[in-house]
mmCIF file of C-alpha atoms in Angstrom:
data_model
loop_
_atom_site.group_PDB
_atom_site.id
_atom_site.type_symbol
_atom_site.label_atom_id
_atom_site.label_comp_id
_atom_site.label_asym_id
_atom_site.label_seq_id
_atom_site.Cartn_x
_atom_site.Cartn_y
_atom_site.Cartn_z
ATOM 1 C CA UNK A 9 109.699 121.932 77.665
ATOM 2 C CA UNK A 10 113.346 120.593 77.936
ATOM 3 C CA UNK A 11 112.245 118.386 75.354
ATOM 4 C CA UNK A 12 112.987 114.995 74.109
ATOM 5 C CA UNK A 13 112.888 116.539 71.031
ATOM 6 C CA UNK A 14 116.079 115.685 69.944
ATOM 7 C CA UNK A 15 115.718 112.407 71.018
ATOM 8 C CA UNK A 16 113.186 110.939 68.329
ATOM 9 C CA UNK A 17 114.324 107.718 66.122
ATOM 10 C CA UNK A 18 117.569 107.698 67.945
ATOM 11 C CA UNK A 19 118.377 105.087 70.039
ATOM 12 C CA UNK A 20 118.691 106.163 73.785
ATOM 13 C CA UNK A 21 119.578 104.393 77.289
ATOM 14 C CA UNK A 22 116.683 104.451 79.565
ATOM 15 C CA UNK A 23 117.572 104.662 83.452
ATOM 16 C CA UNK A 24 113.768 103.709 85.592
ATOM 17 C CA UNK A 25 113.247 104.561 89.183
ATOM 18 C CA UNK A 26 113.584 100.983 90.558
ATOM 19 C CA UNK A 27 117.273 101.063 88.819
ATOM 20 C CA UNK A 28 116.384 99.294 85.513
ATOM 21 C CA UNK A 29 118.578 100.236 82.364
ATOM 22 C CA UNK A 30 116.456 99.819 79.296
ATOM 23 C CA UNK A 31 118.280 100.916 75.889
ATOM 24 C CA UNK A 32 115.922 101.368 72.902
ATOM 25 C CA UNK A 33 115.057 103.524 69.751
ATOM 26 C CA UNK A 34 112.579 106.599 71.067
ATOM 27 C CA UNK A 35 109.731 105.847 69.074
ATOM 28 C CA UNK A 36 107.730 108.914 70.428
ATOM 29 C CA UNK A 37 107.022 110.736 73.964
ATOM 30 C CA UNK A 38 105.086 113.492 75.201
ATOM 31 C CA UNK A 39 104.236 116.111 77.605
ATOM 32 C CA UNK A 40 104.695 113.777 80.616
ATOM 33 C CA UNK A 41 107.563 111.942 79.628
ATOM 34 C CA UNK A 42 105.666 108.873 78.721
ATOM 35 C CA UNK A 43 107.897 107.470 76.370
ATOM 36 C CA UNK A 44 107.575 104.539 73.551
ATOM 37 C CA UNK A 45 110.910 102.216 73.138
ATOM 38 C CA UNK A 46 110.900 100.284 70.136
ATOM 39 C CA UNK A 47 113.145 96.933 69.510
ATOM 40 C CA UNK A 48 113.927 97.470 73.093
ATOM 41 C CA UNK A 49 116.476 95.436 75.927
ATOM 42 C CA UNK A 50 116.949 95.176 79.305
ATOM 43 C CA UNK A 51 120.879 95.661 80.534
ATOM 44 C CA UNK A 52 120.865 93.733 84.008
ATOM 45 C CA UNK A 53 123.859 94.581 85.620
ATOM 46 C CA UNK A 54 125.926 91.577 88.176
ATOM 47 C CA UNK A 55 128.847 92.177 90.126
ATOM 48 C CA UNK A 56 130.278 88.788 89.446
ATOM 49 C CA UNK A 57 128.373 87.746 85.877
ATOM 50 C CA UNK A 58 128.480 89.292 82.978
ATOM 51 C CA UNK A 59 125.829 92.013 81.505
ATOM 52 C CA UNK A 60 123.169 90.179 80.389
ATOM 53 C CA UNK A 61 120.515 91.784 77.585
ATOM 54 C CA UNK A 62 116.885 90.535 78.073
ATOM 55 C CA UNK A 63 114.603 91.970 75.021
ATOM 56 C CA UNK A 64 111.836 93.935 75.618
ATOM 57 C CA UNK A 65 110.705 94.532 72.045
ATOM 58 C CA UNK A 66 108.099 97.402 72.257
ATOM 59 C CA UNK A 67 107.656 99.208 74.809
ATOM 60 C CA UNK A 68 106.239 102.207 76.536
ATOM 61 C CA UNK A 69 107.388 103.469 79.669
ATOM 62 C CA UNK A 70 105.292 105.646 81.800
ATOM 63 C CA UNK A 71 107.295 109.322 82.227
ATOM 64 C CA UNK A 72 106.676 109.070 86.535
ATOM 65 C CA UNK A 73 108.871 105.953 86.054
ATOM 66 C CA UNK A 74 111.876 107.443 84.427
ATOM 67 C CA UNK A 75 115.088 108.984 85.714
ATOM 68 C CA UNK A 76 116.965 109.983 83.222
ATOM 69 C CA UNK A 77 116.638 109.306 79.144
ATOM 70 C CA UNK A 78 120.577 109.484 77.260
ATOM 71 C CA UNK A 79 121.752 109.575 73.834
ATOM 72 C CA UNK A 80 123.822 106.289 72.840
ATOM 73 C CA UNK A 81 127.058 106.698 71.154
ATOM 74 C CA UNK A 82 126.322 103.966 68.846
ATOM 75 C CA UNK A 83 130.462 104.040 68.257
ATOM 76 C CA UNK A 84 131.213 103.811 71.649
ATOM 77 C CA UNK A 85 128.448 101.925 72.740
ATOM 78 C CA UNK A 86 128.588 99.086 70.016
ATOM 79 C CA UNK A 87 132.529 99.061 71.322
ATOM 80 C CA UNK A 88 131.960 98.164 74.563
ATOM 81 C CA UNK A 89 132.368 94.384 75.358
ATOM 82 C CA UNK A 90 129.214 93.689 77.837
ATOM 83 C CA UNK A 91 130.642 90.791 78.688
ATOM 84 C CA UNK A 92 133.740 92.088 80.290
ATOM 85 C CA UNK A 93 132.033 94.522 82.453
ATOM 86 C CA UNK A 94 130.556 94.222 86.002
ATOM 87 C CA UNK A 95 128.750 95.988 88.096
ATOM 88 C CA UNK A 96 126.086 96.921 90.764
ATOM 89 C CA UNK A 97 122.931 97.399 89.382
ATOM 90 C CA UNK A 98 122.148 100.947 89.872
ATOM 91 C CA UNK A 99 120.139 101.616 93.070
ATOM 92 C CA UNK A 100 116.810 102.711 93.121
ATOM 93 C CA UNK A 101 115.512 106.560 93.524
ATOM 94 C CA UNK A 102 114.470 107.171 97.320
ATOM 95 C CA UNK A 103 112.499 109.781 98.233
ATOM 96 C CA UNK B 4 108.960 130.527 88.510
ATOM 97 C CA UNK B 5 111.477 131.989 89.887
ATOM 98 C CA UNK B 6 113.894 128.770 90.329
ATOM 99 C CA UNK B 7 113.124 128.150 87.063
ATOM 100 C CA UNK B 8 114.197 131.506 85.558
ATOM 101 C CA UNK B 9 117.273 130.982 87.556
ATOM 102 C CA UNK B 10 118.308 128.135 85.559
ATOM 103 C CA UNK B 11 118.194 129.313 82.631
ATOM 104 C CA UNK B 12 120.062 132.174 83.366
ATOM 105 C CA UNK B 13 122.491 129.367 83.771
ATOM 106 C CA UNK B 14 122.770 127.361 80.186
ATOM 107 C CA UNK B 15 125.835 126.903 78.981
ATOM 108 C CA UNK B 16 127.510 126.490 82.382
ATOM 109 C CA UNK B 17 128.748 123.325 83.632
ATOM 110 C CA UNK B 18 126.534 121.780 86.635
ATOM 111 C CA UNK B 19 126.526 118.797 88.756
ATOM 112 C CA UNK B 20 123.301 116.731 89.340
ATOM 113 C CA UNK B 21 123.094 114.707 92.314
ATOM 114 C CA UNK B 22 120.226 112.536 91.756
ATOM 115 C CA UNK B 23 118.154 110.956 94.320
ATOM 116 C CA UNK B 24 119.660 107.390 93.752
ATOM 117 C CA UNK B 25 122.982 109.106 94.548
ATOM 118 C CA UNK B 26 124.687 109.378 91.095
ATOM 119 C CA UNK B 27 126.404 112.508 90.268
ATOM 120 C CA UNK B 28 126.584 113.991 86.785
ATOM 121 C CA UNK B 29 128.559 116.729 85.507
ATOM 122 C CA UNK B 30 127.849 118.555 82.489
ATOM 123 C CA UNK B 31 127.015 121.508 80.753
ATOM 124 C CA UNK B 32 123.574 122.806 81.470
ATOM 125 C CA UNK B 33 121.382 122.886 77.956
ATOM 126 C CA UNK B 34 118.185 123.525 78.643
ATOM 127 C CA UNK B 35 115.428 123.567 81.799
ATOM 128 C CA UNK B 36 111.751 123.717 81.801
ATOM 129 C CA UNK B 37 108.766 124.431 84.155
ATOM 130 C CA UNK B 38 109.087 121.419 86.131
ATOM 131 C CA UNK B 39 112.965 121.466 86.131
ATOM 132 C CA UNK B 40 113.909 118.598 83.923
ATOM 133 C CA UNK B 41 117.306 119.487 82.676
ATOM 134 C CA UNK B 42 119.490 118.718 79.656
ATOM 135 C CA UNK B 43 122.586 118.098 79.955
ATOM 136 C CA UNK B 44 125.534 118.090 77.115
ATOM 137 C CA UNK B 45 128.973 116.548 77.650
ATOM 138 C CA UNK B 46 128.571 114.164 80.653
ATOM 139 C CA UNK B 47 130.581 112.561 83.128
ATOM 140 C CA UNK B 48 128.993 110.257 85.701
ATOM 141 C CA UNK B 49 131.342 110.230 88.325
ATOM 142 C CA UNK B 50 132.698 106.990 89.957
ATOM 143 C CA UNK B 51 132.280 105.222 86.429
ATOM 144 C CA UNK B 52 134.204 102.155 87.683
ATOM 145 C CA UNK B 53 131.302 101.780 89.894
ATOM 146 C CA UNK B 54 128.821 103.103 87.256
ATOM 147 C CA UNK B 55 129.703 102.060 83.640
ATOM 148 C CA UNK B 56 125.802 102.093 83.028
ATOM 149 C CA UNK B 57 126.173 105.114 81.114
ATOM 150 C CA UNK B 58 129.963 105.219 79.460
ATOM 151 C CA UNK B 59 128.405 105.394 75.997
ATOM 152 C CA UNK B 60 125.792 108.237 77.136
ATOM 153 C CA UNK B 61 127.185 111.812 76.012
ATOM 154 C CA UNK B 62 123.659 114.017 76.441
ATOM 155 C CA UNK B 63 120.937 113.199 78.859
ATOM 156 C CA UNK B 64 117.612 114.297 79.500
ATOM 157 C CA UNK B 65 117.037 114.059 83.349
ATOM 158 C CA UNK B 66 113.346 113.876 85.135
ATOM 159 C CA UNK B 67 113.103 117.471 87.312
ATOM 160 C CA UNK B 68 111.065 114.876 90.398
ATOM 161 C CA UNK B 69 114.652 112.197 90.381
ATOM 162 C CA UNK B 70 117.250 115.678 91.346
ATOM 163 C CA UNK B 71 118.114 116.272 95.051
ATOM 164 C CA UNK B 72 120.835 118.720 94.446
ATOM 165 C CA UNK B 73 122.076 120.785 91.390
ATOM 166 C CA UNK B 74 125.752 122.349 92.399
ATOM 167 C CA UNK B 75 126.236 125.727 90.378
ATOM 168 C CA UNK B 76 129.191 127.714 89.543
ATOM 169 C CA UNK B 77 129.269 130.360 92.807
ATOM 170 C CA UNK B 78 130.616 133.038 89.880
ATOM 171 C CA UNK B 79 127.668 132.911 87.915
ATOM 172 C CA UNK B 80 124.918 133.570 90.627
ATOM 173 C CA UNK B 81 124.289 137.060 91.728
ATOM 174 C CA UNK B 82 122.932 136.769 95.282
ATOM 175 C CA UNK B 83 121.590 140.298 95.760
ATOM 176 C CA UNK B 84 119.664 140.383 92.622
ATOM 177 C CA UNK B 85 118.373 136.655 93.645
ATOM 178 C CA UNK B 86 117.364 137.835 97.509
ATOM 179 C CA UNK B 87 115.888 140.583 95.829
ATOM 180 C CA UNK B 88 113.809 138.807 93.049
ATOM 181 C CA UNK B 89 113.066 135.837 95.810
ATOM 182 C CA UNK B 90 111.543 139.396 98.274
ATOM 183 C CA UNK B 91 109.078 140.274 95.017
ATOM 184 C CA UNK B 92 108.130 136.686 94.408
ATOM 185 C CA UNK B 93 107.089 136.302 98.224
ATOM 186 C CA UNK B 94 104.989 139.547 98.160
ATOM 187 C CA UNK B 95 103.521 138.548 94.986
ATOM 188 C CA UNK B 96 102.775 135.410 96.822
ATOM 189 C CA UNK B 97 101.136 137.007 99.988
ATOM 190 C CA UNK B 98 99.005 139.440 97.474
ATOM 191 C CA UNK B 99 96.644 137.113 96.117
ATOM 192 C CA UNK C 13 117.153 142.325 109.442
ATOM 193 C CA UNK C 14 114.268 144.365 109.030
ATOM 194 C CA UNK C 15 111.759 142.473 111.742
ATOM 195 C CA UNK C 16 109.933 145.346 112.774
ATOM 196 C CA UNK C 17 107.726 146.798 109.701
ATOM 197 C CA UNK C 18 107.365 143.273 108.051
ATOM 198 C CA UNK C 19 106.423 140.901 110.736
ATOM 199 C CA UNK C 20 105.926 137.536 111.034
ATOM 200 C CA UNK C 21 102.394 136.485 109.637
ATOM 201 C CA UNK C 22 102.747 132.855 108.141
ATOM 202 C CA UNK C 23 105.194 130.646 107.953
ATOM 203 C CA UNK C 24 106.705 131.436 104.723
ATOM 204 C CA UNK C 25 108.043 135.097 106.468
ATOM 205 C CA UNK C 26 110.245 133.414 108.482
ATOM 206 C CA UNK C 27 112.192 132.402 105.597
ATOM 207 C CA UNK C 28 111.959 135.657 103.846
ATOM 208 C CA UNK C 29 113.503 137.169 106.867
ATOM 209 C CA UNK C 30 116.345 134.515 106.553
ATOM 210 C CA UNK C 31 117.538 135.992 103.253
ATOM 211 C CA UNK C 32 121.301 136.374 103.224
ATOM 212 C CA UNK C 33 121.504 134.603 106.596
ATOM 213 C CA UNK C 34 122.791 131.064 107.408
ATOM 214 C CA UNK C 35 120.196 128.674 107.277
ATOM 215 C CA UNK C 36 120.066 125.177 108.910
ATOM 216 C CA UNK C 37 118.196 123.391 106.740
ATOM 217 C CA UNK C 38 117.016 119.398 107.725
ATOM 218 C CA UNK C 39 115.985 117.016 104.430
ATOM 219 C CA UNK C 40 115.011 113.622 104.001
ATOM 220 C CA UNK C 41 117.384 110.511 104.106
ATOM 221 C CA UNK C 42 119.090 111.823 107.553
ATOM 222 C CA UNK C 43 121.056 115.116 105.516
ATOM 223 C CA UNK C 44 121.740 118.294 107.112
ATOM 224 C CA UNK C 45 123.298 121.684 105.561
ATOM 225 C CA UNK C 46 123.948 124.952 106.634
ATOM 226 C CA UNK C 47 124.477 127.783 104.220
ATOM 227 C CA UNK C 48 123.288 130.949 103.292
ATOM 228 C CA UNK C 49 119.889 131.263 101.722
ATOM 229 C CA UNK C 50 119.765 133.312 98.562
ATOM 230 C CA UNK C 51 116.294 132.173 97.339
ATOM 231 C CA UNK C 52 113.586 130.305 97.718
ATOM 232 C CA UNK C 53 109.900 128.992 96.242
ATOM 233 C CA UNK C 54 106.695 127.953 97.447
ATOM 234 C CA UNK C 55 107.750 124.295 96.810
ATOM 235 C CA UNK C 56 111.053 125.278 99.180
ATOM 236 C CA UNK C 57 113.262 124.972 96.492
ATOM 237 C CA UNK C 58 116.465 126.524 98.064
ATOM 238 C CA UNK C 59 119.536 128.500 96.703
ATOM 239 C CA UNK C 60 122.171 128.504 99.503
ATOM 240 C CA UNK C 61 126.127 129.261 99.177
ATOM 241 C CA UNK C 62 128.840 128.358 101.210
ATOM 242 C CA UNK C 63 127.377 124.599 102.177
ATOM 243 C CA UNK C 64 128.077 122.267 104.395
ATOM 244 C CA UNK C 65 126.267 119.025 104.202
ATOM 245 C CA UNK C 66 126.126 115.934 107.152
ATOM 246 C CA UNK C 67 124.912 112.875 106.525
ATOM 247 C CA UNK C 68 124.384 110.980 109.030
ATOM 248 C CA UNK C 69 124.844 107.267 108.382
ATOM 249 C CA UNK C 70 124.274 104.379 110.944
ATOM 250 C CA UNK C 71 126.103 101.265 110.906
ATOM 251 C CA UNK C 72 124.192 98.333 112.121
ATOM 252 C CA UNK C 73 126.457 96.479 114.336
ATOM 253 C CA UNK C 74 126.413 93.282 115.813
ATOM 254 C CA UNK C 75 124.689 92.873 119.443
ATOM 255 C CA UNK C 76 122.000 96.035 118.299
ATOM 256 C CA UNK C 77 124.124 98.552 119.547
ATOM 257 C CA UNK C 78 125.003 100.356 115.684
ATOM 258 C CA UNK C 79 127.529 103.095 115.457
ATOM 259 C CA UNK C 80 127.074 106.530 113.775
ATOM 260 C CA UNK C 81 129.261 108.035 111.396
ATOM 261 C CA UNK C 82 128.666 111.717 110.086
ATOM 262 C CA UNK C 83 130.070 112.466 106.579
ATOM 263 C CA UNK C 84 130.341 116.136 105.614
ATOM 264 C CA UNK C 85 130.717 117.465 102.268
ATOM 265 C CA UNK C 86 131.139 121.376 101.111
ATOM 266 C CA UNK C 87 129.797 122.755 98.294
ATOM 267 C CA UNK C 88 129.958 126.471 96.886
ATOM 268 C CA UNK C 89 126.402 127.057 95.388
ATOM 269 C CA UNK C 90 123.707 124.628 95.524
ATOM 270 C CA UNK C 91 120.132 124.356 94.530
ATOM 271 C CA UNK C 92 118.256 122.079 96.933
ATOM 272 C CA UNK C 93 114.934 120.414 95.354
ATOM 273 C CA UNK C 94 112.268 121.227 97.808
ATOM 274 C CA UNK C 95 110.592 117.796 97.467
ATOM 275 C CA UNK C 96 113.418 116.584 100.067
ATOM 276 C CA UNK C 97 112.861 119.453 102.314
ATOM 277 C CA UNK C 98 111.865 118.753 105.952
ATOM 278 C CA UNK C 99 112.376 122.223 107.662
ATOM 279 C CA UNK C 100 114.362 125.675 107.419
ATOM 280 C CA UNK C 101 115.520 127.062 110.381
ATOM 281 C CA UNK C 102 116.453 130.750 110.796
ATOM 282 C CA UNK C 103 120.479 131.628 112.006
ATOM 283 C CA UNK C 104 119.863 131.332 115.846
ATOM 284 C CA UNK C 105 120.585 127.690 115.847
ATOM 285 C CA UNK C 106 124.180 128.111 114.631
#
């Protein structure tokens, strides 16, 4: 298993098949990718507004869901002014 | 099986994922496992103007079912030995 | 090629025969490649070098009538996730 291993009480960036970005702290996973965000957000993305964080609080995402789980630079991440930055929101995965 | 074993002949080289929502990621290849999700060190999503999504994001785990292509270095594929091991596979295959 | 002693018996052999051949290969969301197939699986999972890729990509116009615009790509080594796979032809076709 390429595992999520390293993953565990770290907080990740969570990118869902409809396009969603979901950051979080990986509470736990397993074998299917099902995975458990705690103290969790949304990041909604707007080309002409500003990024706007919705929380989630706990959460578990279901592994057939998920594209792709990152490691947050807290530095880099905790950096980054939201509010200057806009964007598309991420299209979704077509088969 | 045999796809798999491929890639992880490959760790340590630098890929690019093209997912199926069309982002590319480059970095280097970490680890792969039976159903071809794939770790990833040291990324670079390309287009990040478009993308910033994922500026702060320096590893990623991505799902194996989300990848439509993987590019790999040409230099560190032998094709023969691949043709070859792809021939056994399919008799193995027919066999059963 | 060696057609005669291993013959064509299910669908999967005319692949195997395409080993080290150019392949046409046609996938979901209106992509083509060509290349040369180094290996495959029983999911079609492909290995092919020297790729070309068209996508085709069709520009609804005004008055119905859309245009089509082909995009092509190359790429030197490329694993193909079978899950997109629609079909493999053998090197006859180009």
């Amino acid at each position: 298993m390429s595992s999520l291993q390293g993953y565990v009480d770290r907080r990740v960036l969570v990118i869902l098949q409809d396009g969603r970005v979901i950051i979080g702290m990986l509470a736990g996973y397993d074998q299917k990718s099902n995975v458990v965000l705690s103290d969790s957000k949304e990041r909604v993305y707007n080309t002409d507004e500003p990024v706007e964080e919705i929380p989630l609080g706990l959460y578990l995402v279901k592994g057939d869901q998920i594209v792709l789980i990152g490691e947050l630079d807290l530095e880099e991440d905790e950096s980054t002014d939201l509010s200057n930055i806009r964007a598309e929101p991420l299209p979704a995965i077509r088969y | 099986m045999l796809i798999f074993s491929v890639f992880k002949t490959l760790t340590d080289q630098t890929v690019i994922v093209e997912l199926k929502n069309d982002l590319l990621i480059t970095g280097v290849l970490k680890s792969v496992d039976q159903f071809l999700n794939i770790r990833l060190d040291n990324i670079q999503v390309s287009d990040e103007a478009r993308h910033p999504h994922m500026i702060a994001v320096k590893n990623c785990f991505i799902r194996g079912s989300v990848v439509r292509y993987v590019q790999i270095p040409a230099d560190a594929v032998d094709t023969q030995l691949l043709e070859d091991a792809t021939r056994r596979e399919a008799l193995n295959q027919t066999k059963r | 090629m060696d057609t005669s002693s291993a013959g064509i018996q299910e669908p999967f052999d005319l692949i195997r025969l395409s080993l080290n051949e150019r392949v046409f290969v046609k996938l979901r969301g209106d992509r083509e490649l060509t290349g040369v197939l180094h290996a495959y699986d029983g999911h079609m999972n492909l290995i092919m070098s020297a790729v070309e890729e068209t996508i085709m990509i069709v520009d609804p116009a005004e008055g119905g009538q859309g245009s089509v615009n082909y995009v092509k790509r190359k790429m030197d080594m490329l694993f193909v996730r079978g899950d997109g796979v629609i079909l493999v032809s053998p090197p006859s076709r180009t």
